[in-house]
PDB file of C-alpha atoms and ligand atoms in Angstrom:
ATOM      1  CA  MET D   1     226.241 -35.568-146.309  1.00  0.00           C
ATOM      2  CA  ILE D   2     222.892 -35.511-148.096  1.00  0.00           C
ATOM      3  CA  LYS D   3     223.967 -33.688-151.286  1.00  0.00           C
ATOM      4  CA  LYS D   4     224.028 -35.921-154.391  1.00  0.00           C
ATOM      5  CA  LYS D   5     227.323 -35.990-156.355  1.00  0.00           C
ATOM      6  CA  GLN D   6     226.855 -34.597-159.907  1.00  0.00           C
ATOM      7  CA  SER D   7     230.082 -35.556-161.702  1.00  0.00           C
ATOM      8  CA  THR D   8     231.886 -32.286-162.598  1.00  0.00           C
ATOM      9  CA  GLN D   9     228.824 -30.363-163.787  1.00  0.00           C
ATOM     10  CA  ILE D  10     229.521 -26.635-163.438  1.00  0.00           C
ATOM     11  CA  LEU D  11     226.633 -25.675-161.173  1.00  0.00           C
ATOM     12  CA  LEU D  12     227.554 -22.099-160.450  1.00  0.00           C
ATOM     13  CA  GLY D  13     224.505 -19.913-160.321  1.00  0.00           C
ATOM     14  CA  PRO D  14     222.259 -18.094-160.584  1.00  0.00           C
ATOM     15  CA  ILE D  15     224.212 -16.216-163.230  1.00  0.00           C
ATOM     16  CA  PRO D  16     222.870 -13.750-165.799  1.00  0.00           C
ATOM     17  CA  PRO D  17     222.234 -15.102-169.310  1.00  0.00           C
ATOM     18  CA  ALA D  18     223.759 -11.884-170.661  1.00  0.00           C
ATOM     19  CA  LEU D  19     223.179 -10.520-174.127  1.00  0.00           C
ATOM     20  CA  ILE D  20     226.587  -9.749-175.614  1.00  0.00           C
ATOM     21  CA  ALA D  21     226.472  -7.316-178.510  1.00  0.00           C
ATOM     22  CA  CYS D  22     229.282  -6.997-181.018  1.00  0.00           C
ATOM     23  CA  GLY D  23     229.700  -5.523-184.462  1.00  0.00           C
ATOM     24  CA  ASN D  24     231.950  -4.656-187.374  1.00  0.00           C
ATOM     25  CA  LYS D  25     231.654  -2.589-190.559  1.00  0.00           C
ATOM     26  CA  LYS D  26     229.322  -5.217-192.083  1.00  0.00           C
ATOM     27  CA  GLU D  27     226.939  -6.121-189.256  1.00  0.00           C
ATOM     28  CA  ASN D  28     225.897  -6.001-185.620  1.00  0.00           C
ATOM     29  CA  ASN D  29     225.213  -9.218-183.731  1.00  0.00           C
ATOM     30  CA  ILE D  30     224.022 -10.492-180.346  1.00  0.00           C
ATOM     31  CA  ILE D  31     224.949 -13.724-178.564  1.00  0.00           C
ATOM     32  CA  THR D  32     223.524 -14.969-175.269  1.00  0.00           C
ATOM     33  CA  LEU D  33     226.305 -15.965-172.877  1.00  0.00           C
ATOM     34  CA  ALA D  34     225.773 -17.464-169.466  1.00  0.00           C
ATOM     35  CA  TRP D  35     229.497 -17.826-168.949  1.00  0.00           C
ATOM     36  CA  VAL D  36     230.248 -14.213-168.141  1.00  0.00           C
ATOM     37  CA  GLY D  37     231.879 -13.125-164.901  1.00  0.00           C
ATOM     38  CA  VAL D  38     233.542 -10.353-162.943  1.00  0.00           C
ATOM     39  CA  VAL D  39     237.284 -11.051-162.718  1.00  0.00           C
ATOM     40  CA  ASN D  40     238.990  -7.861-161.532  1.00  0.00           C
ATOM     41  CA  SER D  41     238.019  -4.561-159.924  1.00  0.00           C
ATOM     42  CA  SER D  42     240.991  -2.326-160.729  1.00  0.00           C
ATOM     43  CA  PRO D  43     241.019  -2.105-163.688  1.00  0.00           C
ATOM     44  CA  PRO D  44     237.403  -3.293-163.881  1.00  0.00           C
ATOM     45  CA  MET D  45     237.376  -6.478-165.944  1.00  0.00           C
ATOM     46  CA  ILE D  46     234.874  -9.035-167.148  1.00  0.00           C
ATOM     47  CA  SER D  47     235.358 -12.468-168.689  1.00  0.00           C
ATOM     48  CA  ALA D  48     233.249 -13.809-171.534  1.00  0.00           C
ATOM     49  CA  ALA D  49     233.591 -17.448-172.660  1.00  0.00           C
ATOM     50  CA  VAL D  50     232.673 -17.989-176.317  1.00  0.00           C
ATOM     51  CA  ARG D  51     232.905 -21.183-178.359  1.00  0.00           C
ATOM     52  CA  PRO D  52     235.010 -20.622-181.517  1.00  0.00           C
ATOM     53  CA  ASN D  53     232.194 -21.838-183.810  1.00  0.00           C
ATOM     54  CA  ARG D  54     229.843 -18.985-182.767  1.00  0.00           C
ATOM     55  CA  HIS D  55     229.369 -16.290-185.400  1.00  0.00           C
ATOM     56  CA  SER D  56     230.075 -13.678-182.703  1.00  0.00           C
ATOM     57  CA  HIS D  57     233.433 -15.232-181.827  1.00  0.00           C
ATOM     58  CA  ASP D  58     235.396 -13.845-184.773  1.00  0.00           C
ATOM     59  CA  ILE D  59     233.646 -10.468-184.592  1.00  0.00           C
ATOM     60  CA  ILE D  60     234.738 -10.043-180.954  1.00  0.00           C
ATOM     61  CA  ARG D  61     238.225 -11.412-181.671  1.00  0.00           C
ATOM     62  CA  ASP D  62     238.766  -9.164-184.726  1.00  0.00           C
ATOM     63  CA  THR D  63     237.329  -5.922-183.300  1.00  0.00           C
ATOM     64  CA  GLY D  64     238.434  -6.430-179.676  1.00  0.00           C
ATOM     65  CA  GLU D  65     235.122  -5.067-178.403  1.00  0.00           C
ATOM     66  CA  PHE D  66     231.833  -6.259-176.926  1.00  0.00           C
ATOM     67  CA  SER D  67     229.060  -4.940-174.744  1.00  0.00           C
ATOM     68  CA  VAL D  68     227.374  -6.906-171.943  1.00  0.00           C
ATOM     69  CA  ASN D  69     223.638  -6.222-171.683  1.00  0.00           C
ATOM     70  CA  LEU D  70     221.596  -7.679-168.829  1.00  0.00           C
ATOM     71  CA  PRO D  71     218.035  -8.752-169.667  1.00  0.00           C
ATOM     72  CA  ARG D  72     215.008  -8.368-167.402  1.00  0.00           C
ATOM     73  CA  ALA D  73     213.126 -11.507-166.359  1.00  0.00           C
ATOM     74  CA  ASP D  74     210.385 -10.605-168.836  1.00  0.00           C
ATOM     75  CA  GLN D  75     212.996 -10.591-171.631  1.00  0.00           C
ATOM     76  CA  VAL D  76     213.484 -14.352-171.296  1.00  0.00           C
ATOM     77  CA  ASP D  77     212.231 -15.008-174.876  1.00  0.00           C
ATOM     78  CA  LEU D  78     214.817 -12.550-176.148  1.00  0.00           C
ATOM     79  CA  SER D  79     217.614 -14.171-174.166  1.00  0.00           C
ATOM     80  CA  ASP D  80     216.662 -17.617-175.396  1.00  0.00           C
ATOM     81  CA  GLY D  81     216.184 -16.434-178.980  1.00  0.00           C
ATOM     82  CA  CYS D  82     219.575 -14.735-179.146  1.00  0.00           C
ATOM     83  CA  GLY D  83     221.075 -17.945-177.776  1.00  0.00           C
ATOM     84  CA  THR D  84     219.470 -20.279-180.289  1.00  0.00           C
ATOM     85  CA  LEU D  85     219.538 -18.304-183.544  1.00  0.00           C
ATOM     86  CA  SER D  86     222.753 -17.344-185.324  1.00  0.00           C
ATOM     87  CA  GLY D  87     223.791 -14.035-186.815  1.00  0.00           C
ATOM     88  CA  ARG D  88     224.970 -16.104-189.780  1.00  0.00           C
ATOM     89  CA  ASP D  89     221.295 -16.539-190.710  1.00  0.00           C
ATOM     90  CA  LEU D  90     219.607 -13.318-189.618  1.00  0.00           C
ATOM     91  CA  ASP D  91     220.050  -9.873-188.116  1.00  0.00           C
ATOM     92  CA  LYS D  92     219.021 -10.355-184.461  1.00  0.00           C
ATOM     93  CA  PHE D  93     218.559  -6.623-183.853  1.00  0.00           C
ATOM     94  CA  GLU D  94     216.024  -6.532-186.687  1.00  0.00           C
ATOM     95  CA  HIS D  95     214.442  -9.889-185.871  1.00  0.00           C
ATOM     96  CA  PHE D  96     213.807  -8.974-182.201  1.00  0.00           C
ATOM     97  CA  ASN D  97     213.042  -5.331-182.942  1.00  0.00           C
ATOM     98  CA  LEU D  98     215.940  -4.071-180.816  1.00  0.00           C
ATOM     99  CA  THR D  99     217.713  -0.734-180.929  1.00  0.00           C
ATOM    100  CA  ALA D 100     221.483  -0.727-181.409  1.00  0.00           C
ATOM    101  CA  VAL D 101     222.772   2.328-179.570  1.00  0.00           C
ATOM    102  CA  ARG D 102     226.233   3.741-180.118  1.00  0.00           C
ATOM    103  CA  GLY D 103     228.101   4.328-176.850  1.00  0.00           C
ATOM    104  CA  THR D 104     231.822   5.005-176.640  1.00  0.00           C
ATOM    105  CA  LEU D 105     233.046   1.911-178.490  1.00  0.00           C
ATOM    106  CA  GLU D 106     233.964   2.060-182.161  1.00  0.00           C
ATOM    107  CA  HIS D 107     232.339  -1.210-183.222  1.00  0.00           C
ATOM    108  CA  ALA D 108     230.141  -2.840-180.555  1.00  0.00           C
ATOM    109  CA  PRO D 109     226.711  -1.250-179.958  1.00  0.00           C
ATOM    110  CA  LEU D 110     224.628  -1.337-176.764  1.00  0.00           C
ATOM    111  CA  ILE D 111     221.144  -2.850-176.638  1.00  0.00           C
ATOM    112  CA  ASP D 112     218.846   0.009-175.666  1.00  0.00           C
ATOM    113  CA  GLU D 113     216.044  -2.283-174.412  1.00  0.00           C
ATOM    114  CA  CYS D 114     218.250  -3.878-171.684  1.00  0.00           C
ATOM    115  CA  PRO D 115     218.333  -2.053-168.326  1.00  0.00           C
ATOM    116  CA  VAL D 116     222.085  -2.496-167.707  1.00  0.00           C
ATOM    117  CA  SER D 117     224.903  -2.291-170.279  1.00  0.00           C
ATOM    118  CA  LEU D 118     228.678  -2.443-169.926  1.00  0.00           C
ATOM    119  CA  GLU D 119     231.089  -1.574-172.724  1.00  0.00           C
ATOM    120  CA  CYS D 120     234.246  -3.700-172.796  1.00  0.00           C
ATOM    121  CA  LYS D 121     237.542  -3.634-174.667  1.00  0.00           C
ATOM    122  CA  VAL D 122     239.316  -6.978-174.967  1.00  0.00           C
ATOM    123  CA  GLU D 123     242.669  -6.917-173.161  1.00  0.00           C
ATOM    124  CA  LYS D 124     243.544 -10.602-173.193  1.00  0.00           C
ATOM    125  CA  THR D 125     242.340 -13.695-175.017  1.00  0.00           C
ATOM    126  CA  LEU D 126     242.833 -17.199-173.661  1.00  0.00           C
ATOM    127  CA  GLU D 127     242.087 -20.345-175.642  1.00  0.00           C
ATOM    128  CA  LEU D 128     240.995 -22.742-172.922  1.00  0.00           C
ATOM    129  CA  GLY D 129     239.746 -25.741-174.918  1.00  0.00           C
ATOM    130  CA  SER D 130     236.049 -25.718-175.750  1.00  0.00           C
ATOM    131  CA  HIS D 131     235.811 -21.927-175.220  1.00  0.00           C
ATOM    132  CA  THR D 132     237.829 -18.794-175.902  1.00  0.00           C
ATOM    133  CA  LEU D 133     237.944 -16.556-172.846  1.00  0.00           C
ATOM    134  CA  PHE D 134     237.845 -12.876-173.712  1.00  0.00           C
ATOM    135  CA  LEU D 135     238.975 -10.708-170.815  1.00  0.00           C
ATOM    136  CA  GLY D 136     237.450  -7.295-171.344  1.00  0.00           C
ATOM    137  CA  ARG D 137     238.171  -4.049-169.538  1.00  0.00           C
ATOM    138  CA  VAL D 138     234.943  -2.223-168.682  1.00  0.00           C
ATOM    139  CA  VAL D 139     235.193   1.256-170.187  1.00  0.00           C
ATOM    140  CA  SER D 140     231.629   2.485-169.518  1.00  0.00           C
ATOM    141  CA  THR D 141     228.561   1.326-167.630  1.00  0.00           C
ATOM    142  CA  TYR D 142     224.965   2.401-168.246  1.00  0.00           C
ATOM    143  CA  VAL D 143     221.938   1.820-165.998  1.00  0.00           C
ATOM    144  CA  SER D 144     218.297   2.537-166.762  1.00  0.00           C
ATOM    145  CA  PRO D 145     216.652   5.202-164.537  1.00  0.00           C
ATOM    146  CA  ASP D 146     214.211   2.723-162.955  1.00  0.00           C
ATOM    147  CA  ALA D 147     217.172   0.938-161.307  1.00  0.00           C
ATOM    148  CA  ILE D 148     218.246   4.135-159.526  1.00  0.00           C
ATOM    149  CA  ASP D 149     216.619   5.282-156.282  1.00  0.00           C
ATOM    150  CA  ASP D 150     215.702   8.827-155.212  1.00  0.00           C
ATOM    151  CA  GLN D 151     219.180   9.337-153.687  1.00  0.00           C
ATOM    152  CA  GLY D 152     220.827   8.378-156.991  1.00  0.00           C
ATOM    153  CA  LYS D 153     221.922   4.968-155.672  1.00  0.00           C
ATOM    154  CA  ILE D 154     221.809   1.928-157.949  1.00  0.00           C
ATOM    155  CA  ASP D 155     219.397  -0.663-156.566  1.00  0.00           C
ATOM    156  CA  PHE D 156     218.912  -3.801-158.660  1.00  0.00           C
ATOM    157  CA  ASN D 157     216.002  -4.769-156.392  1.00  0.00           C
ATOM    158  CA  ARG D 158     214.035  -2.164-158.334  1.00  0.00           C
ATOM    159  CA  ILE D 159     214.375  -4.156-161.562  1.00  0.00           C
ATOM    160  CA  SER D 160     213.798  -7.857-161.966  1.00  0.00           C
ATOM    161  CA  LEU D 161     216.804  -9.292-163.805  1.00  0.00           C
ATOM    162  CA  LEU D 162     216.864 -12.697-165.484  1.00  0.00           C
ATOM    163  CA  GLY D 163     218.968 -15.496-163.994  1.00  0.00           C
ATOM    164  CA  PHE D 164     220.151 -18.863-165.316  1.00  0.00           C
ATOM    165  CA  CYS D 165     221.587 -22.073-163.885  1.00  0.00           C
ATOM    166  CA  ALA D 166     221.829 -25.737-164.901  1.00  0.00           C
ATOM    167  CA  GLY D 167     219.996 -25.177-168.176  1.00  0.00           C
ATOM    168  CA  SER D 168     216.996 -23.336-166.670  1.00  0.00           C
ATOM    169  CA  TYR D 169     216.047 -19.685-166.561  1.00  0.00           C
ATOM    170  CA  LEU D 170     215.421 -18.218-163.122  1.00  0.00           C
ATOM    171  CA  GLY D 171     213.595 -15.144-161.935  1.00  0.00           C
ATOM    172  CA  THR D 172     214.953 -12.947-159.166  1.00  0.00           C
ATOM    173  CA  LYS D 173     212.882 -11.767-156.210  1.00  0.00           C
ATOM    174  CA  PRO D 174     213.744  -8.505-154.459  1.00  0.00           C
ATOM    175  CA  LEU D 175     215.524  -8.830-151.079  1.00  0.00           C
ATOM    176  CA  ASP D 176     215.661  -5.768-148.877  1.00  0.00           C
ATOM    177  CA  ARG D 177     219.313  -6.300-147.856  1.00  0.00           C
ATOM    178  CA  SER D 178     222.475  -4.391-148.830  1.00  0.00           C
ATOM    179  CA  ILE D 179     226.127  -5.410-148.524  1.00  0.00           C
ATOM    180  CA  GLY D 180     227.355  -5.276-144.916  1.00  0.00           C
ATOM    181  CA  TYR D 181     223.865  -5.209-143.397  1.00  0.00           C
ATOM    182  CA  THR D 182     224.713  -7.904-140.836  1.00  0.00           C
ATOM    183  CA  LYS D 183     227.670  -5.906-139.553  1.00  0.00           C
ATOM    184  CA  LYS D 184     225.624  -2.697-139.420  1.00  0.00           C
ATOM    185  CA  LYS D 185     223.058  -4.524-137.253  1.00  0.00           C
ATOM    186  CA  GLN D 186     225.773  -5.324-134.661  1.00  0.00           C
ATOM    187  CA  ASP D 187     227.223  -1.777-134.606  1.00  0.00           C
TER     188      ASP D 187
HETATM  189  C1  LIG U   1     221.022 -19.349-171.839  1.00  0.00           C
HETATM  190  C2  LIG U   1     222.114 -19.546-172.854  1.00  0.00           C
HETATM  191  C3  LIG U   1     223.442 -19.429-172.465  1.00  0.00           C
HETATM  192  C4  LIG U   1     224.475 -19.591-173.392  1.00  0.00           C
HETATM  193  N1  LIG U   1     225.765 -19.435-172.980  1.00  0.00           N
HETATM  194  C5  LIG U   1     226.780 -19.560-173.883  1.00  0.00           C
HETATM  195  C6  LIG U   1     228.132 -19.340-173.479  1.00  0.00           C
HETATM  196  O1  LIG U   1     228.430 -19.015-172.321  1.00  0.00           O
HETATM  197  N2  LIG U   1     229.104 -19.467-174.423  1.00  0.00           N
HETATM  198  C7  LIG U   1     228.818 -19.791-175.728  1.00  0.00           C
HETATM  199  O2  LIG U   1     229.741 -19.898-176.570  1.00  0.00           O
HETATM  200  N3  LIG U   1     227.537 -19.998-176.143  1.00  0.00           N
HETATM  201  C8  LIG U   1     226.523 -19.874-175.254  1.00  0.00           C
HETATM  202  N4  LIG U   1     225.225 -20.059-175.659  1.00  0.00           N
HETATM  203  C9  LIG U   1     224.936 -20.435-177.061  1.00  0.00           C
HETATM  204  C10 LIG U   1     224.949 -19.233-178.034  1.00  0.00           C
HETATM  205  O3  LIG U   1     224.257 -18.128-177.492  1.00  0.00           O
HETATM  206  C11 LIG U   1     224.294 -19.675-179.371  1.00  0.00           C
HETATM  207  O4  LIG U   1     225.056 -20.692-179.961  1.00  0.00           O
HETATM  208  C12 LIG U   1     224.035 -18.534-180.339  1.00  0.00           C
HETATM  209  O5  LIG U   1     223.060 -18.953-181.263  1.00  0.00           O
HETATM  210  C13 LIG U   1     225.288 -18.081-181.072  1.00  0.00           C
HETATM  211  O6  LIG U   1     224.959 -16.967-181.838  1.00  0.00           O
HETATM  212  P1  LIG U   1     225.895 -16.439-183.025  1.00  0.00           P
HETATM  213  O7  LIG U   1     226.199 -17.621-183.943  1.00  0.00           O
HETATM  214  O8  LIG U   1     225.080 -15.374-183.712  1.00  0.00           O
HETATM  215  O9  LIG U   1     227.156 -15.897-182.411  1.00  0.00           O
HETATM  216  C14 LIG U   1     224.178 -19.901-174.745  1.00  0.00           C
HETATM  217  C15 LIG U   1     222.832 -20.032-175.130  1.00  0.00           C
HETATM  218  C16 LIG U   1     221.812 -19.858-174.209  1.00  0.00           C
HETATM  219  C17 LIG U   1     220.384 -19.979-174.663  1.00  0.00           C
END
């Protein structure tokens, strides 16, 4: 065994430092969340872990809506900025010159500048300790045209999404491999 033990540090990654947009009658806001995950396929569900002291926390809790927007690697400043400034102090859409687009949700906008957006309605809320886990059902998904190939298939290798792990941002390099390719080789 040559791996070094790291206490109980949660080293699961790379994961996307997603931009979560939320809103109410008064304001729209964005919070960067690395702790976002896929938790169910039918119905399609996503988890988002938010500390109760975040300005976005009560907006998501009270409206029951959020959108998950994936940044490109070259949007790393945006991801970091939305994760270090608070909507209590400024309007992040205005500050970062972003476009809030209305999708199908009543309150939470989408971020037009991000290549992938998912609209979620909160179905369950779990208070876990340091974080509140919002379990959101995905009601719509949007993908920018440059992530879709000539056959209409989504291919994330065509866009360079931002990753994150252990406090550092990571880039992603394209890999010309699709799910099941090892099995196909044997057939
Ligand atoms: C890369 C990155 C990942 C983050 N992940 C989380 C997270 O998973 N949960 C959380 O509550 N805060 C997370 N944060 C911190 C919030 O994004 C930050 O406190 C933000 O300023 C809160 O904004 P708000 O007060 O407008 O809601 C993260 C910050 C960064 C930069």
